[in-house]
CSV table of N, CA and C in Angstrom, one decimal:
chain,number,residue,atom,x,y,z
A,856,UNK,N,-5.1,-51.1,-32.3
A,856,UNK,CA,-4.7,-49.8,-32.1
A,856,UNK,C,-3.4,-49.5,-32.9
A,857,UNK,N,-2.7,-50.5,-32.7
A,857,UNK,CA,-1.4,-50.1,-33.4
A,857,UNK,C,-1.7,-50.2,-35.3
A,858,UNK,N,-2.5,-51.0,-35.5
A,858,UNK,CA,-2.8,-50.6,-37.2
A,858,UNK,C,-3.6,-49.5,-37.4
A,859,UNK,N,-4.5,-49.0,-36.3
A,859,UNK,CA,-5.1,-47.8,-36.4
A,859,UNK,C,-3.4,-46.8,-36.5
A,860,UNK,N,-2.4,-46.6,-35.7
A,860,UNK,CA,-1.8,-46.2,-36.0
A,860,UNK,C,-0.8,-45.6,-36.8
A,861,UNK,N,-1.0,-47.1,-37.5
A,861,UNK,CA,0.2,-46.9,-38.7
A,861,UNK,C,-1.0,-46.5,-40.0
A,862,UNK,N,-2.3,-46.6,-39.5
A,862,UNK,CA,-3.3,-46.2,-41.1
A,862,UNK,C,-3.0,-44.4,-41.0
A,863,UNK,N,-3.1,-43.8,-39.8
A,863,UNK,CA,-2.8,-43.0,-39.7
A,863,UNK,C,-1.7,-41.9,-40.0
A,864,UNK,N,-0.5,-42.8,-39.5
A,864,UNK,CA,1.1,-42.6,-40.1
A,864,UNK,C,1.0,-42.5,-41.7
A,865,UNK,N,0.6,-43.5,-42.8
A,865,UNK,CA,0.3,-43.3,-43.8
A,865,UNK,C,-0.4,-43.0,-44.2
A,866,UNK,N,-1.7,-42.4,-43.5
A,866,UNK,CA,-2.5,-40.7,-44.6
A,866,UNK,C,-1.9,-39.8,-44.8
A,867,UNK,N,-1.0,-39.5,-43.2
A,867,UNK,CA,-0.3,-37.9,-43.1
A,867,UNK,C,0.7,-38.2,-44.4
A,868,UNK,N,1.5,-39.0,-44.5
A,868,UNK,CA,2.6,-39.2,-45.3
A,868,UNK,C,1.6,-39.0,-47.0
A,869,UNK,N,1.1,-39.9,-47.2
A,869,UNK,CA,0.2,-40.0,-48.5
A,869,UNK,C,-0.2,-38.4,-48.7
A,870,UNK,N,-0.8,-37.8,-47.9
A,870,UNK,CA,-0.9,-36.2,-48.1
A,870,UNK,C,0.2,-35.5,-48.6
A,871,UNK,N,1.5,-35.5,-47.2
A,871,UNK,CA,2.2,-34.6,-48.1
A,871,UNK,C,2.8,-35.3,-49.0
A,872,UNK,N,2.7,-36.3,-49.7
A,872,UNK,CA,3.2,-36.0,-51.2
A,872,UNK,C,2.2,-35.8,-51.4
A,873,UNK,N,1.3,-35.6,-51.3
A,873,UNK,CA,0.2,-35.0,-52.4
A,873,UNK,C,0.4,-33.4,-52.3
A,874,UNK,N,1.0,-32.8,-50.9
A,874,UNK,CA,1.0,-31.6,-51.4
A,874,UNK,C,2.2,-30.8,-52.2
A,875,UNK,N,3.3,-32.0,-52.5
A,875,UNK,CA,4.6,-31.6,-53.5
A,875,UNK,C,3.5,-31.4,-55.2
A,876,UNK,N,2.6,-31.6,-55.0
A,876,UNK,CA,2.3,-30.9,-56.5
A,876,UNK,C,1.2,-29.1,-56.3
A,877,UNK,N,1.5,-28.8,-55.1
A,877,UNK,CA,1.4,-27.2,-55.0
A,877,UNK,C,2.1,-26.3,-55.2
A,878,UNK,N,2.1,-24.8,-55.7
A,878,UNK,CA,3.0,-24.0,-55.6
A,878,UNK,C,2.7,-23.3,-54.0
A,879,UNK,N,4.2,-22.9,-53.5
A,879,UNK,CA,4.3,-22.7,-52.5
A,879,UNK,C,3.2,-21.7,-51.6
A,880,UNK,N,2.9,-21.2,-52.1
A,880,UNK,CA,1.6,-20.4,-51.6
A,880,UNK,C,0.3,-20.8,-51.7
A,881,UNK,N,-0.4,-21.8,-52.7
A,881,UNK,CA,-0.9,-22.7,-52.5
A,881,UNK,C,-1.2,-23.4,-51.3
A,882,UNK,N,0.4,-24.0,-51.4
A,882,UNK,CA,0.5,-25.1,-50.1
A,882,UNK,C,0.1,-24.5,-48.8
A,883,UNK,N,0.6,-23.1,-48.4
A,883,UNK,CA,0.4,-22.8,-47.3
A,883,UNK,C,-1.1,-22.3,-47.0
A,884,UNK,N,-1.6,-21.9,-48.2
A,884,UNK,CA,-3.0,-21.9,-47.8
A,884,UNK,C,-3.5,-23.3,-47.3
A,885,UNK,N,-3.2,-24.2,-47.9
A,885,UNK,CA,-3.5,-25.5,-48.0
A,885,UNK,C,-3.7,-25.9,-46.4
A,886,UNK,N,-2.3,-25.6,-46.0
A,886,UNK,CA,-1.8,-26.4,-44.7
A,886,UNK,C,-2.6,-25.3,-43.4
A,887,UNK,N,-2.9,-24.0,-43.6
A,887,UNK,CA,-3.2,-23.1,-43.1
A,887,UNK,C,-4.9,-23.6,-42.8
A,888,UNK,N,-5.9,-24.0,-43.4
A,888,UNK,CA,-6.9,-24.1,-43.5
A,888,UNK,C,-7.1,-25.3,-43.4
A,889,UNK,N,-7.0,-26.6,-44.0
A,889,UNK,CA,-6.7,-27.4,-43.2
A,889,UNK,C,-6.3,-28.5,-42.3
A,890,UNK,N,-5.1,-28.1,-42.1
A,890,UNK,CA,-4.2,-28.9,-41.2
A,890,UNK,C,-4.4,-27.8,-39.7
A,891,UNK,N,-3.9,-26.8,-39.8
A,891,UNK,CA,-4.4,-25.7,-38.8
A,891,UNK,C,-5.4,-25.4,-38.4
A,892,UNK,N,-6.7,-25.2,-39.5
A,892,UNK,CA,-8.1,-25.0,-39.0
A,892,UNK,C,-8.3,-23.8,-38.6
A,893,UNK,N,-7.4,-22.1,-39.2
A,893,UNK,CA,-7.3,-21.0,-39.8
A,893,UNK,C,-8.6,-21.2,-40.7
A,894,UNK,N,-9.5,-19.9,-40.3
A,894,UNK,CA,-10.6,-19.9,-41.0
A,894,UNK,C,-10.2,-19.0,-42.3
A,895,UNK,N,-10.9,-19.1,-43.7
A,895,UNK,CA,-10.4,-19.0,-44.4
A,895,UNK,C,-10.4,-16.7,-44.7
A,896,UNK,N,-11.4,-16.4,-44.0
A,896,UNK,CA,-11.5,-14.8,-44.1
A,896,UNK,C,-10.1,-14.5,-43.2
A,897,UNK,N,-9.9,-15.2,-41.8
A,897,UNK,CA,-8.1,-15.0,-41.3
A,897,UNK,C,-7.3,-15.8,-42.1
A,898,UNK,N,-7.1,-16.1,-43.2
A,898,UNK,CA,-6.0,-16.5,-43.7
A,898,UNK,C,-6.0,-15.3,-45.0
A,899,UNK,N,-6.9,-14.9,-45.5
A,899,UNK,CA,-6.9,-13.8,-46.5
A,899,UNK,C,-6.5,-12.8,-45.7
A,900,UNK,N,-6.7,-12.4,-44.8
A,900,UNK,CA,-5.8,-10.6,-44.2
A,900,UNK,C,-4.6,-11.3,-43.7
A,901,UNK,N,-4.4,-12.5,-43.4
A,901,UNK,CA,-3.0,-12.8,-42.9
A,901,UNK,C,-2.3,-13.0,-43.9
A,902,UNK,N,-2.5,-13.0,-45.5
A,902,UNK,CA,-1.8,-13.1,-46.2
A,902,UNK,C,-2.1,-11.8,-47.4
A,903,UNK,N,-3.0,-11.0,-46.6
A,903,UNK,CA,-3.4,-10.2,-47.5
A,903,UNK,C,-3.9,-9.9,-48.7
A,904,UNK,N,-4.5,-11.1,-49.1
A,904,UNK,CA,-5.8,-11.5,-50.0
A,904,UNK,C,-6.8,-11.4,-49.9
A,905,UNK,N,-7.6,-11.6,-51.0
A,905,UNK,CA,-9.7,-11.3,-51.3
A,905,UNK,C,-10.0,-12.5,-50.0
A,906,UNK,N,-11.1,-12.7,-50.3
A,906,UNK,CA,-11.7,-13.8,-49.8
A,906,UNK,C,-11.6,-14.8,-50.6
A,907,UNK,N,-12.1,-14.0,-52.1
A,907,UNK,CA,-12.5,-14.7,-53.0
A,907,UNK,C,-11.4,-15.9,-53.4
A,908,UNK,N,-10.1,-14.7,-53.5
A,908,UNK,CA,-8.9,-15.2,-53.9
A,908,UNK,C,-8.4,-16.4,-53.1
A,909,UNK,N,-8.5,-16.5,-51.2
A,909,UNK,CA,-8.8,-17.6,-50.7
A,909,UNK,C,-9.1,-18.8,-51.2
A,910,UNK,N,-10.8,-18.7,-51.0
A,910,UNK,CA,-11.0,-19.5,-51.5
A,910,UNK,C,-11.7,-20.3,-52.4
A,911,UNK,N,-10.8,-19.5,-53.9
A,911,UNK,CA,-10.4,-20.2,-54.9
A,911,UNK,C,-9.5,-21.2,-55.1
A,912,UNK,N,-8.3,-20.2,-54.3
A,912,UNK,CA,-6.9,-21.0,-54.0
A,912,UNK,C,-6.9,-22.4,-53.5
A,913,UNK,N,-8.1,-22.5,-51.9
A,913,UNK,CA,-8.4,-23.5,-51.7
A,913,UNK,C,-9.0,-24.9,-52.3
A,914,UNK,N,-10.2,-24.2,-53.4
A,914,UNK,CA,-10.6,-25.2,-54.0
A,914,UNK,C,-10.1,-25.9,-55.2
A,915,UNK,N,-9.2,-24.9,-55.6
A,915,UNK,CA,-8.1,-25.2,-56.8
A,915,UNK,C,-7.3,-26.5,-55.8
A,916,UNK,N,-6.0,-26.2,-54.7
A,916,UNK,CA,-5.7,-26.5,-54.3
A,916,UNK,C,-6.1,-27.8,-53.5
A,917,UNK,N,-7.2,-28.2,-52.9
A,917,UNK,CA,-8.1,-29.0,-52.4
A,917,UNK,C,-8.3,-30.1,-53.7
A,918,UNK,N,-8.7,-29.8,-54.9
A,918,UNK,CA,-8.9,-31.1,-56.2
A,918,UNK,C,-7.0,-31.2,-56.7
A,919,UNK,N,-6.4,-30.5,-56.8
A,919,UNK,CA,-4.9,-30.9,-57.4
A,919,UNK,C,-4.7,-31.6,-55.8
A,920,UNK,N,-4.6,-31.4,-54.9
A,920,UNK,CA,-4.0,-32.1,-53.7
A,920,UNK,C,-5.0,-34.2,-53.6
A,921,UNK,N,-6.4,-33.8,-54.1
A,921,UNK,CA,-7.2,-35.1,-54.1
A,921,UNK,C,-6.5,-35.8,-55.4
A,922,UNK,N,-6.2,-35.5,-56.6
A,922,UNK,CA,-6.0,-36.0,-58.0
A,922,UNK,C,-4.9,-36.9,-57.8
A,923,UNK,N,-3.7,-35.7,-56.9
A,923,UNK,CA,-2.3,-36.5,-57.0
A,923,UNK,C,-2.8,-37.7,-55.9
A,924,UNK,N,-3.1,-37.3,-54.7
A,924,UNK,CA,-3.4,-38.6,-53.4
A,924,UNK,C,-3.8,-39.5,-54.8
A,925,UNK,N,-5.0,-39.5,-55.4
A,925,UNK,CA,-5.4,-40.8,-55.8
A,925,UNK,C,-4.4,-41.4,-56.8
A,926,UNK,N,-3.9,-40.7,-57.6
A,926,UNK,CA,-2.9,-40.9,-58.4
A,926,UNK,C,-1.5,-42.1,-57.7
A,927,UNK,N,-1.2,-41.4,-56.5
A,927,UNK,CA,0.0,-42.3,-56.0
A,927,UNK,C,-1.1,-43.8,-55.6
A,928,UNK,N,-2.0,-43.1,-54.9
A,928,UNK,CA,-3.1,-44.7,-54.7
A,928,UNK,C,-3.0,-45.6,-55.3
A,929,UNK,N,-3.2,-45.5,-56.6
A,929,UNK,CA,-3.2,-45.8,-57.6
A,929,UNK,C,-2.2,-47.1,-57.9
A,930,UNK,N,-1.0,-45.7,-58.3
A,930,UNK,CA,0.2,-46.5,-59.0
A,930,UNK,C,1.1,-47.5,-57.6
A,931,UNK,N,0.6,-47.5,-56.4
A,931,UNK,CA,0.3,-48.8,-55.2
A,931,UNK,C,-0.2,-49.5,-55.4
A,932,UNK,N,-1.6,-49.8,-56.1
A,932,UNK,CA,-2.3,-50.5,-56.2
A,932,UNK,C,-1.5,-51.3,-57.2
A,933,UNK,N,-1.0,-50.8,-58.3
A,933,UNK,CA,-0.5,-51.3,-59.4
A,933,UNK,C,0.8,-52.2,-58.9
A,934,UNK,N,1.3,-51.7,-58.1
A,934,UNK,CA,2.7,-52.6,-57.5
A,934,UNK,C,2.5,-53.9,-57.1
């Protein structure tokens, strides 16, 4: 349980630095949809965007947030 714990402790962490490579509106879509679980047509009127614009943002944001995760993975593995 307690390594279940701490595998835990270090995704959330591993994520947000993966979300320091978002621009700030990005991010909050980011964190809005899935950290919150804000569907993405109420996150477009709550920020006053398309849908489309959503979720573009998301999918844009979703591969730059996977690239950097694997990227730090990575340069761990390398240590």
């Amino acid at each position: 349980l307690a390594d279940e714990r701490l595998s835990e402790v270090q995704k959330r962490r591993l994520l947000l630095r993966g979300l320091d490579v978002l621009d700030e509106r990005s991010r909050e879509v980011f964190v809005m949809y899935f950290l919150d679980e804000v569907p993405a047509p109420e996150i477009a009127r709550e920020l006053g965007e398309s849908d489309d614009a959503v979720t573009s943002r998301l999918r844009r944001s979703s591969q730059a947030v996977t690239q950097e995760v694997l990227r730090i993975q990575k340069q761990g593995a390398r240590r």
